[in-house]
Amino acid sequence: MLELDSATFDRETQRGPLLVDFWAPWCRPCKALEPILEELPVEVAKVNVDEQAGIAARFDVLSIPTVILFSGGEPRGVVMGVRPRAHFDQWLAKVLPAG
């Protein structure tokens, strides 16, 4: 899974769609969410909020895990907390750009 930082974030989120997982290594719910995200039919990247606090603040990430779908550099939807795979499938069907 791609790890984003201040040097790569804007470039990578311009491509799309890209699901960005805001997480921290000490966060148990974040670790529980990782295998669910890996199964989703969309590219996933990670932002370590401890190391990239500026990126987290830019998108008002106040709790983790927070997952934001980006397309064309813009956030298209947010899911906070751990959710089952079915929730992500339904959410992606609503927020992914058509085509």
PDB file of C-alpha atoms in Angstrom:
ATOM      1  CA  MET A   1       0.000   0.000   0.000  1.00  0.00           C
ATOM      2  CA  LEU A   2       1.359   3.391  -1.003  1.00  0.00           C
ATOM      3  CA  GLU A   3       2.439   5.645   1.897  1.00  0.00           C
ATOM      4  CA  LEU A   4       1.802   9.328   1.154  1.00  0.00           C
ATOM      5  CA  ASP A   5       3.660  12.322   2.559  1.00  0.00           C
ATOM      6  CA  SER A   6       3.751  16.059   1.888  1.00  0.00           C
ATOM      7  CA  ALA A   7       5.929  15.508  -1.189  1.00  0.00           C
ATOM      8  CA  THR A   8       3.630  12.933  -2.833  1.00  0.00           C
ATOM      9  CA  PHE A   9       0.113  13.620  -1.533  1.00  0.00           C
ATOM     10  CA  ASP A  10      -1.093  16.205  -4.065  1.00  0.00           C
ATOM     11  CA  ARG A  11       0.365  14.366  -7.057  1.00  0.00           C
ATOM     12  CA  GLU A  12      -1.078  11.000  -6.071  1.00  0.00           C
ATOM     13  CA  THR A  13      -4.551  12.316  -5.226  1.00  0.00           C
ATOM     14  CA  GLN A  14      -4.778  14.030  -8.632  1.00  0.00           C
ATOM     15  CA  ARG A  15      -4.917  10.608 -10.174  1.00  0.00           C
ATOM     16  CA  GLY A  16      -8.018   8.854  -9.235  1.00  0.00           C
ATOM     17  CA  PRO A  17      -9.915   7.520  -7.696  1.00  0.00           C
ATOM     18  CA  LEU A  18      -7.671   7.002  -4.678  1.00  0.00           C
ATOM     19  CA  LEU A  19      -8.849   5.948  -1.235  1.00  0.00           C
ATOM     20  CA  VAL A  20      -6.657   7.538   1.451  1.00  0.00           C
ATOM     21  CA  ASP A  21      -6.518   5.901   4.871  1.00  0.00           C
ATOM     22  CA  PHE A  22      -5.517   8.318   7.653  1.00  0.00           C
ATOM     23  CA  TRP A  23      -4.015   6.125  10.378  1.00  0.00           C
ATOM     24  CA  ALA A  24      -1.309   5.739  13.032  1.00  0.00           C
ATOM     25  CA  PRO A  25       0.808   2.701  13.956  1.00  0.00           C
ATOM     26  CA  TRP A  26      -0.499   2.676  17.562  1.00  0.00           C
ATOM     27  CA  CYS A  27      -4.171   2.690  16.472  1.00  0.00           C
ATOM     28  CA  ARG A  28      -5.735  -0.767  16.878  1.00  0.00           C
ATOM     29  CA  PRO A  29      -8.899   0.079  14.901  1.00  0.00           C
ATOM     30  CA  CYS A  30      -6.641   1.293  12.079  1.00  0.00           C
ATOM     31  CA  LYS A  31      -4.904  -2.080  12.017  1.00  0.00           C
ATOM     32  CA  ALA A  32      -8.283  -3.857  11.988  1.00  0.00           C
ATOM     33  CA  LEU A  33      -9.396  -1.764   9.008  1.00  0.00           C
ATOM     34  CA  GLU A  34      -6.343  -2.423   6.845  1.00  0.00           C
ATOM     35  CA  PRO A  35      -7.328  -5.901   5.531  1.00  0.00           C
ATOM     36  CA  ILE A  36     -10.804  -4.592   4.634  1.00  0.00           C
ATOM     37  CA  LEU A  37      -9.318  -1.719   2.640  1.00  0.00           C
ATOM     38  CA  GLU A  38      -6.909  -4.059   0.847  1.00  0.00           C
ATOM     39  CA  GLU A  39      -9.891  -6.033  -0.513  1.00  0.00           C
ATOM     40  CA  LEU A  40     -11.676  -3.034  -2.027  1.00  0.00           C
ATOM     41  CA  PRO A  41     -11.750  -2.571  -5.817  1.00  0.00           C
ATOM     42  CA  VAL A  42     -10.018   0.832  -5.682  1.00  0.00           C
ATOM     43  CA  GLU A  43      -6.420   1.907  -5.136  1.00  0.00           C
ATOM     44  CA  VAL A  44      -5.641   2.629  -1.480  1.00  0.00           C
ATOM     45  CA  ALA A  45      -2.909   4.802   0.014  1.00  0.00           C
ATOM     46  CA  LYS A  46      -2.055   5.635   3.628  1.00  0.00           C
ATOM     47  CA  VAL A  47      -1.197   8.800   5.533  1.00  0.00           C
ATOM     48  CA  ASN A  48       0.433   8.373   8.946  1.00  0.00           C
ATOM     49  CA  VAL A  49      -1.148  11.211  10.959  1.00  0.00           C
ATOM     50  CA  ASP A  50       1.744  11.235  13.446  1.00  0.00           C
ATOM     51  CA  GLU A  51       4.243  11.937  10.672  1.00  0.00           C
ATOM     52  CA  GLN A  52       1.974  13.983   8.386  1.00  0.00           C
ATOM     53  CA  ALA A  53      -0.098  16.082  10.783  1.00  0.00           C
ATOM     54  CA  GLY A  54      -0.311  18.907   8.263  1.00  0.00           C
ATOM     55  CA  ILE A  55      -2.089  16.738   5.705  1.00  0.00           C
ATOM     56  CA  ALA A  56      -4.490  15.444   8.360  1.00  0.00           C
ATOM     57  CA  ALA A  57      -5.260  19.007   9.476  1.00  0.00           C
ATOM     58  CA  ARG A  58      -5.803  20.127   5.886  1.00  0.00           C
ATOM     59  CA  PHE A  59      -8.698  17.664   5.591  1.00  0.00           C
ATOM     60  CA  ASP A  60     -10.003  18.093   9.164  1.00  0.00           C
ATOM     61  CA  VAL A  61      -9.082  14.555  10.187  1.00  0.00           C
ATOM     62  CA  LEU A  62      -9.739  14.652  13.920  1.00  0.00           C
ATOM     63  CA  SER A  63     -10.108  10.938  14.625  1.00  0.00           C
ATOM     64  CA  ILE A  64      -8.648   7.797  13.130  1.00  0.00           C
ATOM     65  CA  PRO A  65      -9.177   5.730  11.205  1.00  0.00           C
ATOM     66  CA  THR A  66     -10.640   8.143   8.679  1.00  0.00           C
ATOM     67  CA  VAL A  67     -10.851   7.154   5.023  1.00  0.00           C
ATOM     68  CA  ILE A  68     -11.312   9.783   2.303  1.00  0.00           C
ATOM     69  CA  LEU A  69     -11.950   9.034  -1.359  1.00  0.00           C
ATOM     70  CA  PHE A  70     -10.126  11.458  -3.670  1.00  0.00           C
ATOM     71  CA  SER A  71     -10.744  11.975  -7.352  1.00  0.00           C
ATOM     72  CA  GLY A  72      -9.053  14.719  -9.340  1.00  0.00           C
ATOM     73  CA  GLY A  73      -7.392  15.963  -6.164  1.00  0.00           C
ATOM     74  CA  GLU A  74     -10.723  16.636  -4.458  1.00  0.00           C
ATOM     75  CA  PRO A  75     -12.290  14.721  -1.571  1.00  0.00           C
ATOM     76  CA  ARG A  76     -15.464  12.945  -2.732  1.00  0.00           C
ATOM     77  CA  GLY A  77     -16.516  11.189   0.464  1.00  0.00           C
ATOM     78  CA  VAL A  78     -15.446  10.317   3.994  1.00  0.00           C
ATOM     79  CA  VAL A  79     -15.872   7.281   6.253  1.00  0.00           C
ATOM     80  CA  MET A  80     -14.824   7.561   9.886  1.00  0.00           C
ATOM     81  CA  GLY A  81     -14.109   4.537  12.044  1.00  0.00           C
ATOM     82  CA  VAL A  82     -14.001   0.841  11.274  1.00  0.00           C
ATOM     83  CA  ARG A  83     -16.849  -0.409   9.109  1.00  0.00           C
ATOM     84  CA  PRO A  84     -17.510  -3.811   7.544  1.00  0.00           C
ATOM     85  CA  ARG A  85     -16.615  -4.515   3.933  1.00  0.00           C
ATOM     86  CA  ALA A  86     -20.276  -4.294   2.880  1.00  0.00           C
ATOM     87  CA  HIS A  87     -20.452  -0.727   4.168  1.00  0.00           C
ATOM     88  CA  PHE A  88     -17.453   0.286   2.046  1.00  0.00           C
ATOM     89  CA  ASP A  89     -18.871  -1.479  -1.019  1.00  0.00           C
ATOM     90  CA  GLN A  90     -22.163   0.430  -0.709  1.00  0.00           C
ATOM     91  CA  TRP A  91     -20.383   3.704   0.019  1.00  0.00           C
ATOM     92  CA  LEU A  92     -18.042   3.357  -2.966  1.00  0.00           C
ATOM     93  CA  ALA A  93     -20.984   2.598  -5.256  1.00  0.00           C
ATOM     94  CA  LYS A  94     -22.445   5.973  -4.256  1.00  0.00           C
ATOM     95  CA  VAL A  95     -19.314   8.144  -4.312  1.00  0.00           C
ATOM     96  CA  LEU A  96     -17.132   6.762  -7.107  1.00  0.00           C
ATOM     97  CA  PRO A  97     -17.267   8.827 -10.277  1.00  0.00           C
ATOM     98  CA  ALA A  98     -19.267   7.091 -13.014  1.00  0.00           C
ATOM     99  CA  GLY A  99     -17.292   5.540 -15.822  1.00  0.00           C
TER     100      GLY A  99
END
